[in-house]
Amino acid sequence: MAEISVDFNRPVVVGRELEYIQQAIDNGHISGDGPFTKKCHAFFEQELGVPKALLTTSCTHALEMSAILLEIQPGDEVVIPDFTFVSTVNAFVLRGAEPVFLDVRPDTLNLDESKLEALITPRTKAIVPVHYAGVGCEMDTIMEIARRRHIAVVEDNAHGLFGKYKGKYLGTFGSMASQSFHETKNFTSGEGGALLINDPALVERAEIIREKGTNRSRFFRGQVDKYTWVDIGSSYLPSDILAAFLLAQLEQREKIQRHRKQVWELYYAGLKDWANTHDVQLPFVPDGCEQSYHMFYLLMPNLELRQKLIAYLRERGVYSVFHYLPLHLSDMGQRFDGKIGDCPVTERASDQLIRLPFHNSLTSTEQEQVIDLLHEFPF
Ligand SMILES: Cc1ncc(COP(=O)(O)O)c(C=O)c1O
């Protein structure tokens, strides 16, 4: 039998990436906000219908910008799902916020909207839903609570570009949303991100914060005759070389999404019966959600079997990974009073979840190898 080697992730050129990078150099503009960055902005604004998109150096930085834009102050509370990446919470803690960890739903692993309102206090400044695996959170309920209680919503849409909830793109519900173009994402520039701004009142300040606290964007548009320090900010804009790479990926949207849908569906079809037999939970996509096909995960019956499965696959040349650790039990989470048992669904999912290889060049042969190995796994 041929030796098996299946990467968890493998970045690939899908279109005109290298040609566009050369063009960026030929343009004589490889710093930020060059022609390719502008094309990426226009792409998101047209495709998603958002008033303003700004490329950033990462999703983390887009979240940091959103925290500055919301004027998060020490003592403010921010409600975030417990099952997410560190940056979702850290961006707000950097501004002095206290995180309030909300447990997730056992079916989608998105924040449990039925427990949201009970966590809101007069100090709650923002709710940050994460569309886990690119499956939309229950945005109707979340937005209704946020509106009624006058709280901002920032969607962490790191996984969910082009996913939809009830026909509307993820990332277009909150006043802002963050995107990631890290190498594991559907569309990548190696490292990268974007801030989608749905509230036009935030646009001008966002441009300033992204440009080191200066009004340089207005200067380049000829709106002021010199630029200067007008606010706090940092350097959140990526090189036009990265934007060139990203634009080439975005242009292949249909091809990439079609392939990822096939990958997801092949895993699902190949593992449905096996999962039923062995008490393994597969991803769930509620009615009304069109997922972004970002990942495929399994929830094994317990931690021991999850660890055993990762090792079993690894010994056979297949690389699979676990995902987030419960934030409330991290060193930082415990400083904010996190205790075992606070978020039981997250604690369980974190132990049980395994992500299967999933990337833009994964072949059906590789997937069949993974599926066959899973069928042979000794429980
Ligand atoms: C939900 C979520 N938010 C934010 C991030 C941070 O993204 P980036 O690496 O682009 O900063 C990640 C990283 O994968 C993530 O999974």
mmCIF file of C-alpha atoms and ligand atoms in Angstrom:
data_model
loop_
_atom_site.group_PDB
_atom_site.id
_atom_site.type_symbol
_atom_site.label_atom_id
_atom_site.label_comp_id
_atom_site.label_asym_id
_atom_site.label_seq_id
_atom_site.Cartn_x
_atom_site.Cartn_y
_atom_site.Cartn_z
ATOM 1 C CA MET A 1 0.000 0.000 0.000
ATOM 2 C CA ALA A 2 1.277 3.512 -0.849
ATOM 3 C CA GLU A 3 2.504 5.455 2.134
ATOM 4 C CA ILE A 4 -0.076 7.935 3.350
ATOM 5 C CA SER A 5 0.775 11.596 3.910
ATOM 6 C CA VAL A 6 -2.088 14.002 4.438
ATOM 7 C CA ASP A 7 -1.346 17.502 5.713
ATOM 8 C CA PHE A 8 -3.767 19.254 7.994
ATOM 9 C CA ASN A 9 -3.281 22.442 6.000
ATOM 10 C CA ARG A 10 -1.290 23.276 2.883
ATOM 11 C CA PRO A 11 -1.214 26.825 1.469
ATOM 12 C CA VAL A 12 -1.459 26.907 -2.322
ATOM 13 C CA VAL A 13 -1.442 29.373 -5.167
ATOM 14 C CA VAL A 14 -4.912 29.245 -6.723
ATOM 15 C CA GLY A 15 -4.712 31.940 -9.397
ATOM 16 C CA ARG A 16 -2.673 35.031 -10.257
ATOM 17 C CA GLU A 17 -0.942 35.525 -6.866
ATOM 18 C CA LEU A 18 2.649 35.591 -8.179
ATOM 19 C CA GLU A 19 1.804 37.750 -11.190
ATOM 20 C CA TYR A 20 0.023 40.265 -8.933
ATOM 21 C CA ILE A 21 2.959 40.421 -6.509
ATOM 22 C CA GLN A 22 5.235 41.236 -9.445
ATOM 23 C CA GLN A 23 2.730 43.891 -10.530
ATOM 24 C CA ALA A 24 2.728 45.404 -7.041
ATOM 25 C CA ILE A 25 6.513 45.746 -7.268
ATOM 26 C CA ASP A 26 6.281 47.161 -10.791
ATOM 27 C CA ASN A 27 3.689 49.647 -9.539
ATOM 28 C CA GLY A 28 6.372 51.040 -7.248
ATOM 29 C CA HIS A 29 3.998 50.737 -4.296
ATOM 30 C CA ILE A 30 4.474 47.874 -1.871
ATOM 31 C CA SER A 31 3.599 49.673 1.358
ATOM 32 C CA GLY A 32 0.001 49.825 2.558
ATOM 33 C CA ASP A 33 -3.093 51.143 0.773
ATOM 34 C CA GLY A 34 -1.727 50.686 -2.743
ATOM 35 C CA PRO A 35 -3.786 49.653 -5.800
ATOM 36 C CA PHE A 36 -4.223 46.017 -4.672
ATOM 37 C CA THR A 37 -5.414 46.986 -1.205
ATOM 38 C CA LYS A 38 -7.969 49.297 -2.819
ATOM 39 C CA LYS A 39 -9.146 46.467 -5.086
ATOM 40 C CA CYS A 40 -9.579 44.176 -2.068
ATOM 41 C CA HIS A 41 -11.591 46.876 -0.290
ATOM 42 C CA ALA A 42 -13.805 47.345 -3.352
ATOM 43 C CA PHE A 43 -14.247 43.574 -3.657
ATOM 44 C CA PHE A 44 -15.579 43.232 -0.105
ATOM 45 C CA GLU A 45 -17.720 46.351 -0.341
ATOM 46 C CA GLN A 46 -19.331 45.139 -3.573
ATOM 47 C CA GLU A 47 -19.641 41.437 -2.808
ATOM 48 C CA LEU A 48 -20.809 41.736 0.790
ATOM 49 C CA GLY A 49 -22.555 45.082 0.448
ATOM 50 C CA VAL A 50 -20.720 46.584 3.447
ATOM 51 C CA PRO A 51 -20.277 50.373 3.573
ATOM 52 C CA LYS A 52 -16.539 50.074 4.252
ATOM 53 C CA ALA A 53 -13.905 47.335 4.356
ATOM 54 C CA LEU A 54 -10.350 47.957 5.530
ATOM 55 C CA LEU A 55 -7.596 45.378 5.182
ATOM 56 C CA THR A 56 -5.617 44.855 8.372
ATOM 57 C CA THR A 57 -2.509 42.912 9.283
ATOM 58 C CA SER A 58 -4.615 40.249 11.037
ATOM 59 C CA CYS A 59 -8.040 39.452 12.396
ATOM 60 C CA THR A 60 -6.540 40.125 15.822
ATOM 61 C CA HIS A 61 -5.735 43.669 14.744
ATOM 62 C CA ALA A 62 -9.189 44.177 13.246
ATOM 63 C CA LEU A 63 -10.631 43.194 16.644
ATOM 64 C CA GLU A 64 -8.241 45.583 18.400
ATOM 65 C CA MET A 65 -9.407 48.362 16.106
ATOM 66 C CA SER A 66 -13.028 47.563 16.914
ATOM 67 C CA ALA A 67 -12.299 47.798 20.650
ATOM 68 C CA ILE A 68 -10.726 51.239 20.185
ATOM 69 C CA LEU A 69 -13.634 52.342 17.983
ATOM 70 C CA LEU A 70 -16.148 51.296 20.640
ATOM 71 C CA GLU A 71 -14.131 53.281 23.186
ATOM 72 C CA ILE A 72 -13.839 50.315 25.489
ATOM 73 C CA GLN A 73 -12.652 51.540 28.904
ATOM 74 C CA PRO A 74 -11.394 49.821 32.042
ATOM 75 C CA GLY A 75 -14.374 48.388 33.869
ATOM 76 C CA ASP A 76 -16.486 47.782 30.758
ATOM 77 C CA GLU A 77 -17.705 44.234 30.244
ATOM 78 C CA VAL A 78 -17.598 42.373 26.962
ATOM 79 C CA VAL A 79 -19.529 39.138 26.431
ATOM 80 C CA ILE A 80 -17.662 36.579 24.345
ATOM 81 C CA PRO A 81 -18.127 32.871 23.701
ATOM 82 C CA ASP A 82 -15.855 30.765 25.886
ATOM 83 C CA PHE A 83 -14.997 28.532 22.944
ATOM 84 C CA THR A 84 -12.962 30.834 20.713
ATOM 85 C CA PHE A 85 -9.461 31.983 19.881
ATOM 86 C CA VAL A 86 -7.606 34.155 22.395
ATOM 87 C CA SER A 87 -7.775 37.252 20.172
ATOM 88 C CA THR A 88 -11.572 37.507 20.400
ATOM 89 C CA VAL A 89 -11.189 38.395 24.056
ATOM 90 C CA ASN A 90 -7.656 39.750 24.243
ATOM 91 C CA ALA A 91 -8.422 42.635 21.882
ATOM 92 C CA PHE A 92 -10.936 43.966 24.428
ATOM 93 C CA VAL A 93 -8.917 43.115 27.544
ATOM 94 C CA LEU A 94 -6.078 45.206 26.044
ATOM 95 C CA ARG A 95 -8.373 48.228 26.381
ATOM 96 C CA GLY A 96 -9.166 47.330 30.001
ATOM 97 C CA ALA A 97 -12.406 45.380 29.511
ATOM 98 C CA GLU A 98 -13.467 42.519 31.752
ATOM 99 C CA PRO A 99 -14.442 39.466 29.729
ATOM 100 C CA VAL A 100 -17.691 37.683 30.495
ATOM 101 C CA PHE A 101 -17.441 34.120 29.221
ATOM 102 C CA LEU A 102 -20.620 32.736 27.708
ATOM 103 C CA ASP A 103 -20.940 29.009 27.143
ATOM 104 C CA VAL A 104 -21.675 27.642 23.678
ATOM 105 C CA ARG A 105 -24.501 25.581 22.217
ATOM 106 C CA PRO A 106 -23.790 21.864 22.093
ATOM 107 C CA ASP A 107 -24.968 21.576 18.468
ATOM 108 C CA THR A 108 -23.117 24.390 16.635
ATOM 109 C CA LEU A 109 -20.560 25.396 19.302
ATOM 110 C CA ASN A 110 -21.672 28.989 18.756
ATOM 111 C CA LEU A 111 -22.457 31.175 21.735
ATOM 112 C CA ASP A 112 -25.626 30.036 23.492
ATOM 113 C CA GLU A 113 -28.003 32.893 22.792
ATOM 114 C CA SER A 114 -30.507 31.527 25.332
ATOM 115 C CA LYS A 115 -28.008 32.341 28.113
ATOM 116 C CA LEU A 116 -26.914 35.714 26.744
ATOM 117 C CA GLU A 117 -29.346 38.110 28.345
ATOM 118 C CA ALA A 118 -28.703 36.806 31.864
ATOM 119 C CA LEU A 119 -25.054 37.882 31.555
ATOM 120 C CA ILE A 120 -25.759 41.448 30.532
ATOM 121 C CA THR A 121 -25.229 44.171 33.134
ATOM 122 C CA PRO A 122 -25.244 47.983 32.984
ATOM 123 C CA ARG A 123 -21.483 47.712 32.292
ATOM 124 C CA THR A 124 -21.833 45.492 29.194
ATOM 125 C CA LYS A 125 -20.370 47.407 26.263
ATOM 126 C CA ALA A 126 -20.154 44.777 23.544
ATOM 127 C CA ILE A 127 -21.177 41.274 22.509
ATOM 128 C CA VAL A 128 -18.730 39.444 20.236
ATOM 129 C CA PRO A 129 -20.329 36.445 18.529
ATOM 130 C CA VAL A 130 -17.973 34.058 16.732
ATOM 131 C CA HIS A 131 -19.445 32.132 13.806
ATOM 132 C CA TYR A 132 -17.653 28.908 14.646
ATOM 133 C CA ALA A 133 -16.563 26.910 11.603
ATOM 134 C CA GLY A 134 -18.370 29.508 9.496
ATOM 135 C CA VAL A 135 -21.853 28.451 10.686
ATOM 136 C CA GLY A 136 -23.874 31.508 11.671
ATOM 137 C CA CYS A 137 -24.800 32.278 15.280
ATOM 138 C CA GLU A 138 -28.479 32.933 16.050
ATOM 139 C CA MET A 139 -28.188 36.535 14.914
ATOM 140 C CA ASP A 140 -31.919 37.389 15.167
ATOM 141 C CA THR A 141 -31.896 36.756 18.908
ATOM 142 C CA ILE A 142 -28.464 38.293 19.495
ATOM 143 C CA MET A 143 -29.263 41.473 17.555
ATOM 144 C CA GLU A 144 -32.658 41.833 19.233
ATOM 145 C CA ILE A 145 -31.083 41.680 22.695
ATOM 146 C CA ALA A 146 -28.241 44.007 21.665
ATOM 147 C CA ARG A 147 -30.636 46.603 20.230
ATOM 148 C CA ARG A 148 -32.969 46.492 23.201
ATOM 149 C CA ARG A 149 -30.114 46.783 25.701
ATOM 150 C CA HIS A 150 -28.129 49.322 23.586
ATOM 151 C CA ILE A 151 -25.034 47.161 23.299
ATOM 152 C CA ALA A 152 -22.678 47.037 20.309
ATOM 153 C CA VAL A 153 -22.145 43.792 18.395
ATOM 154 C CA VAL A 154 -18.788 42.983 16.799
ATOM 155 C CA GLU A 155 -18.859 39.752 14.800
ATOM 156 C CA ASP A 156 -15.649 37.762 14.903
ATOM 157 C CA ASN A 157 -16.060 36.309 11.439
ATOM 158 C CA ALA A 158 -12.563 34.810 11.187
ATOM 159 C CA HIS A 159 -14.079 31.558 9.885
ATOM 160 C CA GLY A 160 -17.179 32.750 8.124
ATOM 161 C CA LEU A 161 -16.381 34.769 5.012
ATOM 162 C CA PHE A 162 -19.227 34.238 2.463
ATOM 163 C CA GLY A 163 -21.301 32.245 4.956
ATOM 164 C CA LYS A 164 -24.884 33.460 5.396
ATOM 165 C CA TYR A 165 -27.522 33.587 8.113
ATOM 166 C CA LYS A 166 -31.094 33.775 6.773
ATOM 167 C CA GLY A 167 -29.804 34.932 3.388
ATOM 168 C CA LYS A 168 -27.578 37.731 4.741
ATOM 169 C CA TYR A 169 -23.786 37.543 4.768
ATOM 170 C CA LEU A 170 -22.065 36.864 8.075
ATOM 171 C CA GLY A 171 -20.114 39.953 9.019
ATOM 172 C CA THR A 172 -22.925 42.317 8.009
ATOM 173 C CA PHE A 173 -25.000 42.168 11.214
ATOM 174 C CA GLY A 174 -22.893 43.894 13.876
ATOM 175 C CA SER A 175 -21.636 47.478 13.747
ATOM 176 C CA MET A 176 -18.311 45.870 12.789
ATOM 177 C CA ALA A 177 -16.893 42.456 11.904
ATOM 178 C CA SER A 178 -13.410 41.015 11.706
ATOM 179 C CA GLN A 179 -12.068 38.659 9.027
ATOM 180 C CA SER A 180 -8.915 36.533 9.017
ATOM 181 C CA PHE A 181 -6.667 35.655 6.092
ATOM 182 C CA HIS A 182 -4.267 33.553 8.135
ATOM 183 C CA GLU A 183 -2.880 30.613 6.177
ATOM 184 C CA THR A 184 -5.460 28.153 7.530
ATOM 185 C CA LYS A 185 -8.425 30.201 6.275
ATOM 186 C CA ASN A 186 -10.416 29.674 3.056
ATOM 187 C CA PHE A 187 -8.763 32.773 1.545
ATOM 188 C CA THR A 188 -5.307 33.707 2.693
ATOM 189 C CA SER A 189 -2.396 36.103 2.437
ATOM 190 C CA GLY A 190 -0.317 34.141 4.940
ATOM 191 C CA GLU A 191 -1.175 36.549 7.714
ATOM 192 C CA GLY A 192 -3.892 39.131 7.231
ATOM 193 C CA GLY A 193 -7.322 40.343 8.149
ATOM 194 C CA ALA A 194 -10.007 42.911 7.510
ATOM 195 C CA LEU A 195 -12.350 45.087 9.470
ATOM 196 C CA LEU A 196 -15.814 45.310 7.922
ATOM 197 C CA ILE A 197 -17.567 48.469 9.067
ATOM 198 C CA ASN A 198 -21.341 48.418 8.861
ATOM 199 C CA ASP A 199 -21.907 51.615 10.835
ATOM 200 C CA PRO A 200 -20.823 54.482 8.543
ATOM 201 C CA ALA A 201 -20.310 56.744 11.577
ATOM 202 C CA LEU A 202 -17.233 54.681 12.479
ATOM 203 C CA VAL A 203 -15.465 54.835 9.111
ATOM 204 C CA GLU A 204 -13.459 58.036 9.390
ATOM 205 C CA ARG A 205 -12.072 57.212 12.836
ATOM 206 C CA ALA A 206 -11.274 53.666 11.708
ATOM 207 C CA GLU A 207 -9.073 55.049 8.926
ATOM 208 C CA ILE A 208 -7.239 57.207 11.451
ATOM 209 C CA ILE A 209 -6.709 54.397 13.975
ATOM 210 C CA ARG A 210 -5.398 52.129 11.225
ATOM 211 C CA GLU A 211 -2.885 54.802 10.125
ATOM 212 C CA LYS A 212 -1.065 55.304 13.451
ATOM 213 C CA GLY A 213 -3.592 57.845 14.733
ATOM 214 C CA THR A 214 -3.019 60.199 11.806
ATOM 215 C CA ASN A 215 -5.348 61.656 9.174
ATOM 216 C CA ARG A 216 -3.069 60.357 6.418
ATOM 217 C CA SER A 217 -5.975 58.767 4.472
ATOM 218 C CA ARG A 218 -7.684 62.155 4.219
ATOM 219 C CA PHE A 219 -4.371 63.673 3.107
ATOM 220 C CA PHE A 220 -3.981 61.087 0.317
ATOM 221 C CA ARG A 221 -7.522 61.852 -0.831
ATOM 222 C CA GLY A 222 -6.619 65.549 -0.974
ATOM 223 C CA GLN A 223 -9.082 66.431 1.800
ATOM 224 C CA VAL A 224 -6.408 68.072 3.976
ATOM 225 C CA ASP A 225 -3.108 69.630 2.890
ATOM 226 C CA LYS A 226 -0.931 67.941 5.523
ATOM 227 C CA TYR A 227 -1.379 65.041 7.859
ATOM 228 C CA THR A 228 -0.754 64.905 11.553
ATOM 229 C CA TRP A 229 -1.409 63.041 14.820
ATOM 230 C CA VAL A 230 -5.139 63.369 15.560
ATOM 231 C CA ASP A 231 -6.087 60.318 17.688
ATOM 232 C CA ILE A 232 -4.692 57.119 19.178
ATOM 233 C CA GLY A 233 -3.887 54.362 16.699
ATOM 234 C CA SER A 234 -1.329 51.918 15.456
ATOM 235 C CA SER A 235 0.022 50.467 12.218
ATOM 236 C CA TYR A 236 -2.735 48.115 11.176
ATOM 237 C CA LEU A 237 -2.397 48.233 7.380
ATOM 238 C CA PRO A 238 -0.757 45.399 5.445
ATOM 239 C CA SER A 239 1.736 45.709 2.603
ATOM 240 C CA ASP A 240 0.277 45.861 -0.906
ATOM 241 C CA ILE A 241 2.249 42.663 -1.618
ATOM 242 C CA LEU A 242 -0.053 40.812 0.774
ATOM 243 C CA ALA A 243 -3.087 42.492 -0.730
ATOM 244 C CA ALA A 244 -1.892 41.373 -4.185
ATOM 245 C CA PHE A 245 -1.742 37.763 -2.979
ATOM 246 C CA LEU A 246 -5.137 38.079 -1.306
ATOM 247 C CA LEU A 247 -6.866 39.630 -4.322
ATOM 248 C CA ALA A 248 -5.755 36.715 -6.484
ATOM 249 C CA GLN A 249 -7.306 34.334 -3.936
ATOM 250 C CA LEU A 250 -10.531 36.322 -3.716
ATOM 251 C CA GLU A 251 -10.863 36.248 -7.499
ATOM 252 C CA GLN A 252 -11.037 32.453 -7.210
ATOM 253 C CA ARG A 253 -13.951 32.647 -4.793
ATOM 254 C CA GLU A 254 -16.234 30.334 -6.767
ATOM 255 C CA LYS A 255 -13.558 27.714 -7.365
ATOM 256 C CA ILE A 256 -12.337 27.719 -3.759
ATOM 257 C CA GLN A 257 -15.804 27.567 -2.236
ATOM 258 C CA ARG A 258 -16.968 24.874 -4.674
ATOM 259 C CA HIS A 259 -13.976 22.714 -3.769
ATOM 260 C CA ARG A 260 -14.399 23.242 -0.018
ATOM 261 C CA LYS A 261 -18.084 22.340 -0.237
ATOM 262 C CA GLN A 262 -17.118 19.077 -1.953
ATOM 263 C CA VAL A 263 -14.519 18.345 0.726
ATOM 264 C CA TRP A 264 -17.025 18.960 3.515
ATOM 265 C CA GLU A 265 -19.737 16.886 1.859
ATOM 266 C CA LEU A 266 -17.416 13.975 1.137
ATOM 267 C CA TYR A 267 -16.364 13.823 4.795
ATOM 268 C CA TYR A 268 -19.975 14.083 5.927
ATOM 269 C CA ALA A 269 -21.247 11.349 3.609
ATOM 270 C CA GLY A 270 -18.297 9.082 4.382
ATOM 271 C CA LEU A 271 -18.584 9.446 8.155
ATOM 272 C CA LYS A 272 -22.306 9.811 8.900
ATOM 273 C CA ASP A 273 -23.083 6.156 9.623
ATOM 274 C CA TRP A 274 -19.727 5.533 11.291
ATOM 275 C CA ALA A 275 -20.350 8.504 13.592
ATOM 276 C CA ASN A 276 -23.826 7.253 14.522
ATOM 277 C CA THR A 277 -22.497 3.829 15.377
ATOM 278 C CA HIS A 278 -19.684 5.132 17.567
ATOM 279 C CA ASP A 279 -21.368 8.019 19.356
ATOM 280 C CA VAL A 280 -19.315 10.593 17.462
ATOM 281 C CA GLN A 281 -20.954 13.969 16.820
ATOM 282 C CA LEU A 282 -20.580 15.603 13.396
ATOM 283 C CA PRO A 283 -20.971 19.335 12.657
ATOM 284 C CA PHE A 284 -24.522 20.669 12.616
ATOM 285 C CA VAL A 285 -25.757 23.406 10.285
ATOM 286 C CA PRO A 286 -29.141 24.807 11.355
ATOM 287 C CA ASP A 287 -31.838 25.619 8.795
ATOM 288 C CA GLY A 288 -31.295 29.121 7.483
ATOM 289 C CA CYS A 289 -27.503 28.918 7.762
ATOM 290 C CA GLU A 290 -25.338 28.648 4.665
ATOM 291 C CA GLN A 291 -21.948 27.738 6.043
ATOM 292 C CA SER A 292 -18.614 28.926 4.657
ATOM 293 C CA TYR A 293 -17.116 25.402 4.582
ATOM 294 C CA HIS A 294 -14.199 26.459 6.724
ATOM 295 C CA MET A 295 -13.551 23.228 8.634
ATOM 296 C CA PHE A 296 -14.695 19.705 9.338
ATOM 297 C CA TYR A 297 -14.606 18.493 12.914
ATOM 298 C CA LEU A 298 -15.649 15.470 14.934
ATOM 299 C CA LEU A 299 -16.679 15.436 18.586
ATOM 300 C CA MET A 300 -15.346 12.160 19.956
ATOM 301 C CA PRO A 301 -17.092 10.526 22.944
ATOM 302 C CA ASN A 302 -14.336 11.642 25.364
ATOM 303 C CA LEU A 303 -10.855 13.138 25.722
ATOM 304 C CA GLU A 304 -9.099 9.787 25.856
ATOM 305 C CA LEU A 305 -10.546 8.667 22.519
ATOM 306 C CA ARG A 306 -9.849 12.071 20.962
ATOM 307 C CA GLN A 307 -6.182 11.905 21.970
ATOM 308 C CA LYS A 308 -5.963 8.302 20.845
ATOM 309 C CA LEU A 309 -7.444 9.209 17.458
ATOM 310 C CA ILE A 310 -5.014 12.104 16.868
ATOM 311 C CA ALA A 311 -2.073 9.797 17.684
ATOM 312 C CA TYR A 312 -3.524 6.946 15.575
ATOM 313 C CA LEU A 313 -3.897 9.189 12.521
ATOM 314 C CA ARG A 314 -0.493 10.765 13.037
ATOM 315 C CA GLU A 315 1.211 7.352 13.150
ATOM 316 C CA ARG A 316 -0.407 6.660 9.788
ATOM 317 C CA GLY A 317 0.667 9.959 8.184
ATOM 318 C CA VAL A 318 -2.537 11.971 8.681
ATOM 319 C CA TYR A 319 -2.323 15.250 10.547
ATOM 320 C CA SER A 320 -5.362 16.263 12.552
ATOM 321 C CA VAL A 321 -5.552 18.818 15.355
ATOM 322 C CA PHE A 322 -7.642 19.773 18.368
ATOM 323 C CA HIS A 323 -8.940 23.306 18.723
ATOM 324 C CA TYR A 324 -9.580 25.936 21.386
ATOM 325 C CA LEU A 325 -9.007 25.401 25.092
ATOM 326 C CA PRO A 326 -11.722 26.875 27.335
ATOM 327 C CA LEU A 327 -10.825 30.537 27.778
ATOM 328 C CA HIS A 328 -12.232 30.754 31.313
ATOM 329 C CA LEU A 329 -9.752 28.075 32.469
ATOM 330 C CA SER A 330 -6.686 29.635 30.809
ATOM 331 C CA ASP A 331 -4.186 31.470 33.055
ATOM 332 C CA MET A 332 -5.746 34.754 32.016
ATOM 333 C CA GLY A 333 -9.292 33.422 32.297
ATOM 334 C CA GLN A 334 -8.653 32.409 35.895
ATOM 335 C CA ARG A 335 -7.521 35.952 36.667
ATOM 336 C CA PHE A 336 -11.074 36.899 35.698
ATOM 337 C CA ASP A 337 -12.485 34.291 38.109
ATOM 338 C CA GLY A 338 -12.934 31.446 35.617
ATOM 339 C CA LYS A 339 -13.591 28.134 37.371
ATOM 340 C CA ILE A 340 -14.092 24.541 36.312
ATOM 341 C CA GLY A 341 -17.763 23.966 35.574
ATOM 342 C CA ASP A 342 -18.534 27.578 34.537
ATOM 343 C CA CYS A 343 -18.933 26.641 30.861
ATOM 344 C CA PRO A 344 -19.545 22.878 30.752
ATOM 345 C CA VAL A 345 -20.347 22.631 27.034
ATOM 346 C CA THR A 346 -17.082 24.366 26.113
ATOM 347 C CA GLU A 347 -15.132 22.228 28.575
ATOM 348 C CA ARG A 348 -16.532 19.097 26.955
ATOM 349 C CA ALA A 349 -16.191 20.246 23.343
ATOM 350 C CA SER A 350 -12.619 21.351 23.939
ATOM 351 C CA ASP A 351 -11.741 17.843 25.149
ATOM 352 C CA GLN A 352 -13.606 16.026 22.424
ATOM 353 C CA LEU A 353 -13.085 18.029 19.246
ATOM 354 C CA ILE A 354 -10.729 16.994 16.461
ATOM 355 C CA ARG A 355 -10.344 18.844 13.157
ATOM 356 C CA LEU A 356 -9.689 16.755 10.073
ATOM 357 C CA PRO A 357 -7.352 17.823 7.237
ATOM 358 C CA PHE A 358 -9.116 20.550 5.251
ATOM 359 C CA HIS A 359 -7.519 22.844 2.689
ATOM 360 C CA ASN A 360 -7.784 24.144 -0.847
ATOM 361 C CA SER A 361 -5.731 21.399 -2.457
ATOM 362 C CA LEU A 362 -6.993 18.397 -0.481
ATOM 363 C CA THR A 363 -7.823 15.636 -2.935
ATOM 364 C CA SER A 364 -10.668 13.143 -2.754
ATOM 365 C CA THR A 365 -8.037 10.369 -2.684
ATOM 366 C CA GLU A 366 -6.495 11.889 0.432
ATOM 367 C CA GLN A 367 -9.922 12.248 1.975
ATOM 368 C CA GLU A 368 -10.788 8.618 1.210
ATOM 369 C CA GLN A 369 -7.583 7.603 2.998
ATOM 370 C CA VAL A 370 -8.614 9.612 6.054
ATOM 371 C CA ILE A 371 -12.146 8.206 5.986
ATOM 372 C CA ASP A 372 -10.877 4.628 5.613
ATOM 373 C CA LEU A 373 -8.522 5.084 8.559
ATOM 374 C CA LEU A 374 -11.364 6.419 10.689
ATOM 375 C CA HIS A 375 -13.478 3.383 9.815
ATOM 376 C CA GLU A 376 -10.633 1.154 11.004
ATOM 377 C CA PHE A 377 -10.027 3.094 14.235
ATOM 378 C CA PRO A 378 -10.260 0.723 17.205
ATOM 379 C CA PHE A 379 -12.618 2.391 19.711
HETATM 380 C C1 LIG B 1 -12.325 32.910 15.905
HETATM 381 C C2 LIG B 1 -10.978 33.517 15.652
HETATM 382 N N1 LIG B 1 -10.807 34.819 15.847
HETATM 383 C C3 LIG B 1 -9.625 35.425 15.617
HETATM 384 C C4 LIG B 1 -8.543 34.704 15.166
HETATM 385 C C5 LIG B 1 -7.235 35.419 14.934
HETATM 386 O O1 LIG B 1 -6.952 35.510 13.569
HETATM 387 P P1 LIG B 1 -5.562 36.115 13.058
HETATM 388 O O2 LIG B 1 -4.556 35.028 13.136
HETATM 389 O O3 LIG B 1 -5.855 36.559 11.646
HETATM 390 O O4 LIG B 1 -5.238 37.277 13.937
HETATM 391 C C6 LIG B 1 -8.664 33.336 14.950
HETATM 392 C C7 LIG B 1 -7.518 32.565 14.465
HETATM 393 O O5 LIG B 1 -7.604 31.560 13.852
HETATM 394 C C8 LIG B 1 -9.913 32.723 15.196
HETATM 395 O O6 LIG B 1 -10.086 31.394 15.031
#
